Each structure stands twice: as C-alpha cells, then as structure tokens.
C-alpha cells in the first residue's frame, strides 16, 4: 500500500518545481497526499494558481494555506505577519493540528538550508521538522487530537550535475552560488520521472504559476531552455531521507 504523504512548501510554485514529479507519480499510482503552502492567502492570485497546479498534479484536495505573508511581498497576505516573523510556537501548534488530522506516513519539505538559502524555505523546514516531532508526543497539544507518528521526512536537495546545468543555462554566478551541489553518493533518494505523460503534467503545473513566471527571470529562463535540457532537469528530483522510527517508510 502506498504511503500517505504530506508536502510542506513555503510558496506557490515550489510544490511543482521541486516535487511536482514525485506528486504526479504518487497520485497516478493511486497514492494519497496533501499539500500545505505556508505563504499567500486565499483570495490572492498566486493562491489561485497553486490550487490549479495541485489539480494538475493529481492531488485529491485543495492545498491547505497557512496564509502568512511572503518574505518581501506584504500583498501576499494582507494584514498577516511575514512567515518568518510569526511566533514559531504558534505555527508549530497549527501544523501539529494538520498532521494529526491528516495522519501522513511521510512528510516532504526542504533540507535545512532551504535548498538555496531562502529564509522562507529554511523556516518551512524548521517548522515542518518541529511539528513532525511534536505531533507524536502524547502530552503536547492534547486538545489537537490523538498523537501521530510520522515515519520519515524527505528533504529536497539538488545534485551536483543539476547545479552545473543551471549554472550554465539559467542563473548568473552570484545566484547559482547559493545552490548546494550534493554528490550523487550523498543523495538518499533520486526520483526519476521516466513517463512522458507525468513529466508533461509537471511542466503544466509549473506553467500554471503565471504570476511567478512573469516575475522571475530565473524561472522564465528555466522554462525557456531547449526541450531536452529542460526536461532532463525537471525529470529528476532528489531527497535526503531522515527516518523518525526504525525502518521509516519509502516515499514511493
């Protein structure tokens, strides 16, 4: 039986760029999954775009929006605090409630440096990690439901060959220098999307994020690469694995 998955991402578009192939492959095989997006409130344009992207990727339910403000865009959640400035204990409590209700076997988020140092990504990692551990403790947040033990956490990372390709074709030297280059030996799981239909679905989900494609020079450059280079990059998703119980659980 396929594990039940919970994806925790900082922004709309991250779910498609970093884990879209994993989501599409998992749901196409009949697996269940949910997505939590930490920034951009319901009613904003980018929230509407992530709802559409989640539908394309096959998620059975709309993303859960925590509704905090993106780091540099107050309009992403009018009147709400910036994601990185809100009280962590309040956010952990909120996340624990979702984990105990959804009861995932594995949680997927960023690695400790947020893949490339983005503070919203780093904070999402901290929040997801703390909540995954707290959700299993019976004497914490008793009113939020029965404790639930997540078996494994999978953290998005990037392999060295991907960074080299991005350096050559997408980013300038200053931007790509923030991306970590992990050797293949240090990657615990590499998901290869070898189905053209699933890769098409991932690309369509990325294209659903019109606002970010219009704004981001790097994202626009990525999606404008020659087809063979672009699809090679998008067809590979890499993870570190951390088991919270002996044996953990496979991702797919």
XYZ file of C-alpha atoms in Angstrom:
252
model
C 0.000 0.000 0.000
C 1.359 3.412 -0.958
C 2.332 5.685 1.941
C 0.208 8.725 2.692
C 2.273 11.865 2.016
C 2.249 15.444 3.257
C 4.168 18.086 1.278
C 5.092 21.301 3.114
C 6.256 24.186 0.919
C 6.909 27.854 1.581
C 5.468 29.363 -1.623
C 3.156 28.551 -4.502
C 5.271 27.118 -7.380
C 7.734 25.316 -5.044
C 5.490 22.259 -4.971
C 5.657 21.989 -8.760
C 9.302 22.926 -9.319
C 10.885 20.822 -6.589
C 8.420 17.954 -6.050
C 5.916 18.054 -8.928
C 7.148 14.816 -10.468
C 7.018 12.995 -7.149
C 3.469 14.211 -6.514
C 2.309 13.306 -10.021
C 3.910 9.851 -9.897
C 2.492 9.146 -6.434
C -1.065 10.213 -7.234
C -1.040 8.479 -10.640
C -0.248 5.235 -8.808
C -3.258 5.743 -6.531
C -1.407 7.247 -3.576
C -2.990 9.850 -1.311
C -1.284 13.142 -0.473
C -1.881 16.656 0.794
C -0.068 19.943 0.289
C 0.467 22.738 2.822
C 1.597 26.117 1.447
C 2.861 28.498 4.103
C 2.512 31.855 2.292
C -0.041 33.597 0.074
C -3.553 33.785 1.458
C -6.760 32.534 -0.169
C -8.134 35.189 -2.488
C -4.726 36.177 -3.862
C -3.670 35.381 -7.411
C -0.840 33.040 -6.520
C -3.065 31.057 -4.186
C -5.468 30.514 -7.072
C -2.518 29.360 -9.188
C -1.347 26.783 -6.640
C -4.885 25.407 -6.418
C -4.794 24.865 -10.194
C -1.282 23.386 -10.087
C -2.333 20.943 -7.364
C -5.273 19.849 -9.500
C -2.978 19.240 -12.476
C -0.606 17.160 -10.334
C -3.488 14.974 -9.227
C -3.806 15.986 -5.584
C -7.271 14.943 -4.373
C -7.865 18.025 -2.212
C -7.064 21.736 -2.479
C -3.834 22.889 -0.823
C -4.015 23.992 2.792
C -2.984 27.660 3.011
C -1.419 28.818 6.278
C -1.873 32.353 4.951
C 1.341 34.058 6.069
C 2.982 36.809 4.043
C 5.782 36.044 1.605
C 9.114 37.478 2.776
C 9.144 40.568 0.541
C 5.526 40.804 -0.616
C 3.063 42.087 2.035
C 0.233 41.900 -0.531
C 0.601 38.119 -0.497
C -1.380 38.056 2.762
C -2.835 41.477 3.601
C -2.765 42.116 7.341
C -0.960 38.857 8.138
C 2.571 38.640 9.590
C 5.540 37.623 7.481
C 6.033 33.884 7.618
C 9.499 34.192 9.185
C 8.375 36.732 11.787
C 5.347 34.928 13.223
C 5.741 33.056 16.509
C 7.194 29.617 15.854
C 5.304 28.005 18.730
C 2.008 29.235 17.277
C 2.944 27.888 13.849
C 4.037 24.514 15.291
C 0.709 24.166 17.068
C -1.130 24.901 13.820
C 0.979 22.396 11.883
C 0.566 19.703 14.538
C -3.206 20.032 14.190
C -2.941 19.391 10.449
C -0.574 16.432 10.908
C -2.810 14.762 13.488
C -5.837 15.240 11.270
C -4.187 14.119 8.005
C -2.063 11.320 9.547
C 0.665 11.134 6.872
C 3.238 8.362 6.805
C 5.937 10.628 5.360
C 6.473 14.377 5.207
C 8.273 16.108 2.324
C 9.864 19.548 2.708
C 13.174 21.379 2.092
C 16.553 20.486 3.524
C 17.952 22.533 6.463
C 19.395 25.259 4.207
C 16.219 25.571 2.156
C 17.946 24.175 -0.975
C 19.460 27.579 -1.783
C 19.291 29.608 1.407
C 15.877 31.257 1.030
C 14.803 32.200 4.545
C 11.169 31.199 3.928
C 12.371 27.753 2.823
C 14.622 27.430 5.872
C 11.770 28.434 8.161
C 9.423 25.942 6.477
C 11.993 23.203 7.151
C 12.253 24.177 10.816
C 8.502 24.340 11.206
C 7.838 21.021 9.477
C 10.579 19.261 11.434
C 9.435 20.587 14.821
C 5.780 19.820 14.121
C 6.516 16.302 12.857
C 8.259 15.522 16.132
C 5.715 17.287 18.350
C 2.756 15.588 16.681
C 3.952 12.223 18.045
C 4.221 13.352 21.683
C 1.079 12.467 23.696
C 1.498 15.200 26.313
C 1.848 18.129 23.878
C -1.226 19.866 22.438
C -3.626 17.292 23.882
C -6.649 19.152 22.539
C -5.430 18.834 18.954
C -6.249 15.153 18.647
C -4.504 11.860 19.171
C -0.734 11.816 18.674
C 0.522 10.763 15.261
C 3.958 9.401 14.401
C 5.364 10.391 11.019
C 7.723 7.621 9.937
C 10.121 9.522 7.647
C 10.932 13.043 6.494
C 12.197 13.544 2.929
C 14.141 16.763 2.308
C 14.504 18.296 -1.162
C 18.087 18.779 -2.295
C 19.966 19.230 -5.592
C 22.641 17.085 -7.197
C 25.917 18.494 -8.489
C 25.116 17.850 -12.160
C 21.845 19.768 -11.822
C 23.654 22.764 -10.300
C 26.245 22.678 -13.085
C 23.485 22.689 -15.702
C 21.654 25.540 -14.000
C 24.905 27.499 -13.730
C 25.492 27.154 -17.448
C 21.976 27.884 -18.668
C 19.807 29.650 -16.064
C 21.489 31.524 -13.210
C 24.296 34.006 -13.047
C 27.307 33.167 -10.886
C 26.055 35.029 -7.801
C 22.642 33.344 -7.853
C 23.773 29.793 -8.517
C 26.499 30.022 -5.865
C 23.732 29.757 -3.249
C 22.612 26.385 -4.585
C 24.218 23.460 -2.801
C 25.837 20.862 -5.017
C 25.332 17.420 -3.485
C 27.242 14.455 -4.875
C 25.200 11.502 -6.060
C 26.662 9.439 -3.211
C 25.109 11.826 -0.673
C 21.602 11.646 -2.152
C 19.387 9.116 -0.396
C 16.622 9.033 -2.999
C 16.547 10.106 -6.625
C 13.106 10.118 -8.215
C 13.359 9.797 -11.995
C 10.174 10.732 -13.837
C 10.533 8.449 -16.854
C 6.930 8.799 -18.015
C 6.452 11.496 -20.656
C 2.843 11.955 -19.518
C 3.869 12.599 -15.907
C 6.630 14.980 -16.979
C 4.084 16.828 -19.134
C 1.909 17.102 -16.040
C 4.767 18.588 -14.021
C 5.502 21.138 -16.744
C 1.819 22.068 -16.970
C 1.711 22.580 -13.189
C 4.727 24.903 -13.369
C 3.105 26.817 -16.223
C 0.009 27.309 -14.039
C 2.076 29.716 -11.913
C 1.675 32.596 -14.368
C 2.488 35.323 -11.838
C 5.865 33.878 -10.896
C 6.725 33.040 -14.493
C 6.121 36.693 -15.393
C 8.153 37.957 -12.413
C 11.078 35.564 -12.060
C 13.888 35.847 -14.594
C 15.371 32.515 -13.464
C 12.078 30.633 -13.661
C 11.384 32.092 -17.089
C 14.872 31.098 -18.227
C 14.391 27.548 -16.912
C 11.148 27.057 -18.794
C 12.680 28.549 -21.960
C 15.582 26.099 -22.103
C 15.878 23.759 -25.088
C 13.411 20.926 -24.586
C 15.989 18.203 -23.987
C 17.877 20.165 -21.306
C 14.723 21.431 -19.593
C 13.091 18.025 -19.434
C 16.284 16.368 -18.188
C 16.382 18.820 -15.276
C 12.686 18.553 -14.476
C 12.695 14.757 -14.709
C 14.953 14.367 -11.652
C 14.025 15.136 -8.033
C 16.488 14.451 -5.217
C 15.985 13.920 -1.497
C 17.735 13.312 1.772
C 15.853 10.825 3.964
C 15.502 11.012 7.748
C 13.652 8.198 9.496
C 11.831 9.132 12.699
C 11.204 5.485 13.588
C 13.379 2.440 12.833
C 12.943 1.443 9.201
C 10.917 4.512 8.306
C 8.820 4.340 5.149
C 9.603 4.564 1.423
C 8.471 7.712 -0.345
C 7.028 5.951 -3.387
